[in-house]
XYZ file of C-alpha atoms in Angstrom:
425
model
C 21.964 -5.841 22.952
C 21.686 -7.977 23.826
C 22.035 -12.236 24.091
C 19.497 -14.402 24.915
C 20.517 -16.911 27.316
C 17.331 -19.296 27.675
C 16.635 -21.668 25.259
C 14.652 -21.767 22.182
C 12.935 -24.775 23.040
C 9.824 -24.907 25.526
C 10.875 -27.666 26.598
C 14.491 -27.368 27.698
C 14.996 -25.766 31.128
C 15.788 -21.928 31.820
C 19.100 -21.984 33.872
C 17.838 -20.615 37.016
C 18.972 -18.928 40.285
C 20.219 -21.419 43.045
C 20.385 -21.132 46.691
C 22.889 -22.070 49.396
C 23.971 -25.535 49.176
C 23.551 -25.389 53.082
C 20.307 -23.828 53.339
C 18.056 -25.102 49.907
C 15.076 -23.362 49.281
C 11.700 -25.447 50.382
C 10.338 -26.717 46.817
C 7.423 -25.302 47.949
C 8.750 -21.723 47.434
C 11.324 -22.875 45.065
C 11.035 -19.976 42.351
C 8.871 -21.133 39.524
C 12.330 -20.408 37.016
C 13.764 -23.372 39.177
C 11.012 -25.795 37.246
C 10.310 -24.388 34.470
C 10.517 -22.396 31.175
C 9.592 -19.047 32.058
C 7.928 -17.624 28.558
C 7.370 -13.666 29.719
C 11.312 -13.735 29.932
C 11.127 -14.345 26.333
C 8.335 -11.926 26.068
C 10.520 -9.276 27.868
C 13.235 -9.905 24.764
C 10.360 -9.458 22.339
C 9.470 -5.954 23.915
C 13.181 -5.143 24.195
C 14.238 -5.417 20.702
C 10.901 -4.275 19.160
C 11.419 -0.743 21.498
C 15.155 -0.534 19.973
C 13.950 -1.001 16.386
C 11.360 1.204 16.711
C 13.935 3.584 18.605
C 16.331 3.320 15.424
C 13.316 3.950 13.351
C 12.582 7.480 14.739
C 9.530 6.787 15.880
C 9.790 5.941 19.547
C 12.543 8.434 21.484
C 12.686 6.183 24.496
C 13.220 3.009 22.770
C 17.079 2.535 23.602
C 16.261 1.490 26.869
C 15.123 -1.641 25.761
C 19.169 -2.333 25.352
C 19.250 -1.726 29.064
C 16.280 -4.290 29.488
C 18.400 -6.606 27.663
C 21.789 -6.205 30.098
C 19.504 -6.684 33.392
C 17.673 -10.061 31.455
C 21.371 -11.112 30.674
C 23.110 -10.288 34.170
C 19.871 -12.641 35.824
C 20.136 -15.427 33.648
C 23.691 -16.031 33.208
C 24.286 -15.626 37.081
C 21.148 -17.770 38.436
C 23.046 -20.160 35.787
C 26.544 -20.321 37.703
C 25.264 -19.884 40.861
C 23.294 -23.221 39.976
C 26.804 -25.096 38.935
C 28.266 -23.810 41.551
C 25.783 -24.952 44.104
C 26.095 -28.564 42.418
C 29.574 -28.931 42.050
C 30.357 -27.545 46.115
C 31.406 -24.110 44.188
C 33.096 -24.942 41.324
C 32.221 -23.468 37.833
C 33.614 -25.096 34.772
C 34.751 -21.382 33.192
C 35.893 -23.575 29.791
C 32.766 -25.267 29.267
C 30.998 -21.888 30.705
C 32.749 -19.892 27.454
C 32.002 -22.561 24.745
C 28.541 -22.537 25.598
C 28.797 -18.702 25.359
C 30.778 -19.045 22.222
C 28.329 -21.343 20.179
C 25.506 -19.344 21.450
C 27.000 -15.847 20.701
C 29.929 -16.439 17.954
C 28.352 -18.005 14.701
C 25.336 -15.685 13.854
C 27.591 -12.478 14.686
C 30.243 -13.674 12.422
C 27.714 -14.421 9.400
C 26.332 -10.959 10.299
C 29.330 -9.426 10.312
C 30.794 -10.729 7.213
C 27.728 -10.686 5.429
C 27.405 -7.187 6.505
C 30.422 -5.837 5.218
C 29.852 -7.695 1.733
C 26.840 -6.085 1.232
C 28.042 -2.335 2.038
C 31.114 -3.347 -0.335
C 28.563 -3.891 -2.711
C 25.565 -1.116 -2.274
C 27.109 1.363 0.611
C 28.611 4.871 0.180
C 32.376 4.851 0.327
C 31.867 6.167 4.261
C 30.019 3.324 5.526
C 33.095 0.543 3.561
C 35.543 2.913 5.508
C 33.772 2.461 8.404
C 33.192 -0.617 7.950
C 36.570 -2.245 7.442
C 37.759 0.004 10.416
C 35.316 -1.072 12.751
C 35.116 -4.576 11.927
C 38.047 -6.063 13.796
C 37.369 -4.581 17.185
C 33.759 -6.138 16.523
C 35.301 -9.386 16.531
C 37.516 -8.555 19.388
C 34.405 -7.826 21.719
C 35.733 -4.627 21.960
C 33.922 -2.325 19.826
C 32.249 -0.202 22.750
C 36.150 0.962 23.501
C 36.749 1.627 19.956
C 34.031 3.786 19.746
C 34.473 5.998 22.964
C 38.149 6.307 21.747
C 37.552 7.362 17.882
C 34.609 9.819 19.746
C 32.195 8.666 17.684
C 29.575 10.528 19.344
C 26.423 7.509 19.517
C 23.640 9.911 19.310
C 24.699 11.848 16.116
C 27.633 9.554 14.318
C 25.906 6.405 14.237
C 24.469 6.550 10.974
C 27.820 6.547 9.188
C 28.838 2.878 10.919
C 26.771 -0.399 10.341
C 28.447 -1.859 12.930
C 28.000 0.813 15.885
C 25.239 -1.336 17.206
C 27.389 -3.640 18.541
C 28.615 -1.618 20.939
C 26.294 -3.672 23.310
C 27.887 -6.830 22.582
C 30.818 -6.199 23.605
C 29.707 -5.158 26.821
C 27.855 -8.059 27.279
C 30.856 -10.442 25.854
C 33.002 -8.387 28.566
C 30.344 -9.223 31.407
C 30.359 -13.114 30.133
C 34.468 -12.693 30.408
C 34.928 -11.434 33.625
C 31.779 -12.030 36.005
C 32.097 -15.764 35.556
C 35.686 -15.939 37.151
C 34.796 -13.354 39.763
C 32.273 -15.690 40.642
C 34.655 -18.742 40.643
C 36.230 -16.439 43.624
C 33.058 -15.662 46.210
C 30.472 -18.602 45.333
C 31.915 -20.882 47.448
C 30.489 -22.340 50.810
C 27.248 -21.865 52.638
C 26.904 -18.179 52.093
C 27.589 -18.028 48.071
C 24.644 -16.364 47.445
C 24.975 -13.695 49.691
C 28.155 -13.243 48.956
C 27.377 -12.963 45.296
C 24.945 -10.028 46.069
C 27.311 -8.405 48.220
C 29.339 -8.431 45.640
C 27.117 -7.881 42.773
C 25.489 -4.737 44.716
C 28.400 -2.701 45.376
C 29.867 -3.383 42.003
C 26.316 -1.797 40.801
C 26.963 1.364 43.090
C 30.234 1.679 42.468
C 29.307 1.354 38.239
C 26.562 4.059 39.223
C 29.578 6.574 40.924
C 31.314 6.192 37.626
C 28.591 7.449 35.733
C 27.998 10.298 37.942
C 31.244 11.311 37.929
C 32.277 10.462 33.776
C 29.168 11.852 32.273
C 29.905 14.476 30.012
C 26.691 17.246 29.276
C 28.160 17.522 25.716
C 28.857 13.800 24.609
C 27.317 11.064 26.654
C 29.187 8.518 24.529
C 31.526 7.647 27.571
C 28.924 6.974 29.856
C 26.631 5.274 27.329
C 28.815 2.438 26.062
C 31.346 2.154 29.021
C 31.650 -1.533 29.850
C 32.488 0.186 33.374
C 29.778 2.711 33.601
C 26.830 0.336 32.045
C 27.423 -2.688 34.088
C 25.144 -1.464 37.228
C 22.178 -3.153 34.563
C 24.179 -6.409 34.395
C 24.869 -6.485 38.229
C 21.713 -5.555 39.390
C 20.183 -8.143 37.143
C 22.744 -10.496 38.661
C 21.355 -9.338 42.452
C 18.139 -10.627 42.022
C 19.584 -14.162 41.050
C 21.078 -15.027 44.383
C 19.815 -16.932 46.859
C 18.326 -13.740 49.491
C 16.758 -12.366 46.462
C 14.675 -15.071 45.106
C 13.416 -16.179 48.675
C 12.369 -12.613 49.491
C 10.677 -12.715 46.282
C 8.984 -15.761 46.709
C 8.031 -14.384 50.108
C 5.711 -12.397 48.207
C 3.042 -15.062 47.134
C 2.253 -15.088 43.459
C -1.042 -12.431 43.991
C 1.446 -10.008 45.358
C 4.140 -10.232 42.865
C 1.534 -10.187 39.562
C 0.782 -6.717 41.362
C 4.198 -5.228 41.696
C 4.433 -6.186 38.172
C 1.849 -4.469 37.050
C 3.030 -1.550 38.877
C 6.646 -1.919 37.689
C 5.573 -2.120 33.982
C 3.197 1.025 34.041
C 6.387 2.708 35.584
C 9.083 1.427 33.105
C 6.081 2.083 30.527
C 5.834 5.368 31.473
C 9.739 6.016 31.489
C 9.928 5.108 27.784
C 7.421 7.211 26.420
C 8.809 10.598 28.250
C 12.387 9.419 27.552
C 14.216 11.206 24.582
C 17.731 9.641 23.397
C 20.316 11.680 25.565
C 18.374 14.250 26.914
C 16.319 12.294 28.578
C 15.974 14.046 31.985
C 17.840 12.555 34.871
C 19.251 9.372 32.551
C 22.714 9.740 33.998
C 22.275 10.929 36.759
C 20.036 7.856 38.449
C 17.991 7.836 36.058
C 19.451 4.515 34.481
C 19.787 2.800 37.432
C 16.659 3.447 38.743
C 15.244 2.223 35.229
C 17.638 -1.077 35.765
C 16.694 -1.888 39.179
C 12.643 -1.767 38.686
C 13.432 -4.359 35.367
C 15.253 -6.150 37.697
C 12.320 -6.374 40.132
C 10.490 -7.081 37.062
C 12.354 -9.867 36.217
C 12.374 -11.305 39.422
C 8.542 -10.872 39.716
C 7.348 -12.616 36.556
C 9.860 -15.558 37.804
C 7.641 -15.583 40.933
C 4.311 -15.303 38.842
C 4.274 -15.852 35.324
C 0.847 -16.448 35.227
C 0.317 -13.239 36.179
C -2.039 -10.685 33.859
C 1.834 -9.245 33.035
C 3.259 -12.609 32.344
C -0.101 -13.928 30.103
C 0.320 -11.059 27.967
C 4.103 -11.187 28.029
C 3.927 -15.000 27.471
C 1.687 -14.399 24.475
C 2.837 -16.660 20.889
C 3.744 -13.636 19.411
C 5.692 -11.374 21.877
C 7.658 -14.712 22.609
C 8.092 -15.449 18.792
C 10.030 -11.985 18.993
C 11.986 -12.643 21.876
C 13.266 -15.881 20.393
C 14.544 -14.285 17.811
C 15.681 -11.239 19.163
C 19.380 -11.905 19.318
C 19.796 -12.451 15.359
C 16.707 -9.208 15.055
C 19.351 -7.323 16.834
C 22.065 -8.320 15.008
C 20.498 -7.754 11.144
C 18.691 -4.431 12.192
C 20.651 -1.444 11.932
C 22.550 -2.371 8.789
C 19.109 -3.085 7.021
C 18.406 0.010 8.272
C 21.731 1.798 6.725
C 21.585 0.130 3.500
C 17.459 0.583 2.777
C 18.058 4.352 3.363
C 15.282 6.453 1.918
C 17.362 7.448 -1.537
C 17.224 3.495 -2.345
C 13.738 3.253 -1.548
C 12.367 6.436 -2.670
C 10.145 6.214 0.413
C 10.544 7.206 4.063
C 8.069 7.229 7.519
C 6.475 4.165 8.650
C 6.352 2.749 5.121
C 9.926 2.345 5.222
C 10.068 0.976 8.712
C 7.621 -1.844 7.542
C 10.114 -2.787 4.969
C 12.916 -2.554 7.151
C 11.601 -4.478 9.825
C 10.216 -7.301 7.251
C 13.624 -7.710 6.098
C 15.729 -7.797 9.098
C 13.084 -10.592 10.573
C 13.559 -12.395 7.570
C 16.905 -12.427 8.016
C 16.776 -13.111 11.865
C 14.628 -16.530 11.362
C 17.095 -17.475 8.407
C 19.910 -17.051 11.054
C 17.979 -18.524 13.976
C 17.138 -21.494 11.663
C 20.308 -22.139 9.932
C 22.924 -21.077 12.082
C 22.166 -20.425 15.546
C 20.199 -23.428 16.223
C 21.861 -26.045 14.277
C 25.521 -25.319 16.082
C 23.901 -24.614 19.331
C 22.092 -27.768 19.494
C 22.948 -30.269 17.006
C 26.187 -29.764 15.725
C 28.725 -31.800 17.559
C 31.718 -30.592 15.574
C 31.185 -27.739 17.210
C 32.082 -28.646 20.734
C 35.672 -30.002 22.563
C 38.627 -29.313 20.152
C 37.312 -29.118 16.659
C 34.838 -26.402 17.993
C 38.112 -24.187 18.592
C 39.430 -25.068 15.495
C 36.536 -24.166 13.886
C 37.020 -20.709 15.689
C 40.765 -20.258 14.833
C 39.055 -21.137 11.241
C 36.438 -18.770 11.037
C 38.190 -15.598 12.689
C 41.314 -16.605 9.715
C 38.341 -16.594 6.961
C 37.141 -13.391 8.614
C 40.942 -11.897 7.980
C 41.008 -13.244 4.549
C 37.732 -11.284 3.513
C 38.597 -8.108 5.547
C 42.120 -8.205 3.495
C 40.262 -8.899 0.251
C 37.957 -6.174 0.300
C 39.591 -3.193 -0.910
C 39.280 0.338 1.124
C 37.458 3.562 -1.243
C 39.795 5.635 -2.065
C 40.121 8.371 -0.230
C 38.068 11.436 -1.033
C 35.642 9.677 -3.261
C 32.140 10.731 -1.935
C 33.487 14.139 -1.605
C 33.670 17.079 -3.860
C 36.352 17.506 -6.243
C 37.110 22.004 -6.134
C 38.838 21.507 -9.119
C 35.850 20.692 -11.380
C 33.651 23.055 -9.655
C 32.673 26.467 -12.179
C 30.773 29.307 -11.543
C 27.271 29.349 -13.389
């Protein structure tokens, strides 16, 4: 799942793709992200997270995919971001200043979540989902939790109901991606052909990504595959493709009449993708599948840039869809252990009557976070920048210790059966 990288504000900028510093882009076909917010980006979040929900629900089988929406959105926006400093600055990228902004974006509503989380299954869960819980919980805060998952073989499509944190598995790939593309990029977007370079780049990192899952993927478990930082980042690359400099020209090539119509084609075709997908045995889905699904979002992407006031981008850039998509990181975030904890025992009800609860409470909980901690340390809180923004870090990952030592582990065997007391009727 994904992060959202453009601002909450419709009036700040959206960090867009940049050209060649020696061959700039004629304003004239300048893409539109270039000068100005583009709202069906935040529209596409909206979809995204709404599909996943509705995926974790049981109501909508190809719903995951949204999560794959999310890496390609991510990939585009963070690289048309540093291609843009670099292009300024003659190719340099400030990588420290790069990782704070990632940090007070990313950091401070996933460590509320987390430790709100686990005081909330300490309080109401079954003894499995503390277990889980405390175990899991660390390599959360590591950015590592995808790894942790492939190598306890927690199988994703039939285990994750016993872990409130197995969501996160997308985060980490993500925080991975923000980790290592940025100083790749440090390395190839210099001089007059950085943005070709970047796609060359880019590209055959998505192919080779695309071998890997070809070759890993495992009929039985698909977890490998599935949450692989290696085999998942084709979505993040190709999303980072359509960012460069040849990519956006050829787009704006197009003419705004042109590119409303490939996105209308490209949504009926990612449209119809979802509905026929089913979780892991969706036909095809490692085997191309996925990375045919990530390249036509990336078109997609690239598309509504181009023509936002398309009939695709109106209804995209709708108050509502964007409302979602602007809260869509924190929705994320809240979801699936609202979902664990309002099981159907503690409601006494299940279908869509439960998911209406669910999904009231995890948006509740998504504006409170938007509203009182992402925003407010993202944009206003000055403390949190320079040197007392890594102290207050170091200080939150040592309160996050503190509670994970505090909270004390079930003991072992307690939501099992005890043989001894058993007696025959």
């Amino acid at each position: 799942m994904p992060a959202q990288t453009s601002p909450g504000r419709t009036h700040r900028r959206v960090p867009t793709p940049s050209t060649s510093p020696a061959t700039p882009t004629p304003p004239a076909s300048r893409p539109v992200s270039a000068r100005a917010h583009i709202g069906p980006l935040d529209g596409l979040r909206g979809v995204a997270v709404a599909a996943v929900l509705l995926f974790h629900a049981g109501h909508f089988g190809g719903g995951f995919l949204g999560v794959d929406l999310f890496f390609v959105l991510s990939g585009y926006l963070i690289t048309g971001l540093l291609l843009k400093e670099a292009a300024a600055g003659n190719g340099r990228i400030d990588l420290i200043a790069f990782w704070g902004r990632r940090a007070r974006r990313l950091l401070p509503a996933l460590a509320v979540m987390v430790s709100g989380t686990l005081l909330l299954v300490w309080a109401f869960g079954a003894p499995a989902l503390i277990r889980n819980a405390l175990d899991d919980g660390p390599w959360v805060v590591a950015n590592l939790a995808n790894w942790h998952f492939i190598a306890d073989r927690m199988g994703y499509w039939n285990s994750g109901d016993t872990r409130v944190f197995g969501h996160l598995w997308s985060i980490a790939v993500e925080e991975q991606f923000y980790l290592f593309w940025p100083v790749l990029l440090v390395l190839v977007a210099r001089g007059g052909n950085a943005g070709r370079n970047v796609a060359i780049v880019a590209a055959t990192g998505a192919l080779a990504s695309l071998a890997l899952m070809l070759h890993l993927a495992d009929p039985i478990d698909s977890t490998r595959v599935y949450e692989g930082t290696d085999t998942r980042a084709f979505s993040l690359l190709l999303g980072a493709v359509m960012a460069t400099g040849p990519a956006t020209r050829a787009v704006a090539r197009l003419g705004e009449r042109l590119a409303g119509w490939i996105s209308l084609a490209l949504v009926g075709g990612i449209g119809t993708y979802w509905v026929l997908a089913d979780g892991e045995d969706s036909p095809s889905l490692f085997q191309g599948g996925m990375f045919l699904h990530a390249l036509a979002a990336a078109a997609l992407i690239s598309c509504l840039t181009r023509a936002p006031g398309s009939p695709v981008g109106r209804v995209l850039g709708c108050a509502a869809v964007r409302w979602t998509g602007l809260i869509s990181y924190s929705l994320y975030l809240w979801h699936w252990p609202v979902y664990l904890l309002l099981d159907e025992e503690r409601l006494g009800f299940s279908g869509w009557g439960r998911t209406a609860v669910i999904v009231a409470v995890s948006v509740a909980a998504a504006v409170l976070s938007k509203l009182l901690v992402e925003d407010p340390i993202r944009f206003r809180a000055r403390w949190a920048r320079g040197r007392t923004g890594a102290v207050a870090l170091v200080a939150t990952f040592a309160a996050m210790a503190a509670l994970w030592a505090a909270v004390p582990e079930p003991h072992s065997g307690a939501d099992s059966v005890d043989v001894t007391q058993l007696t025959y009727g």
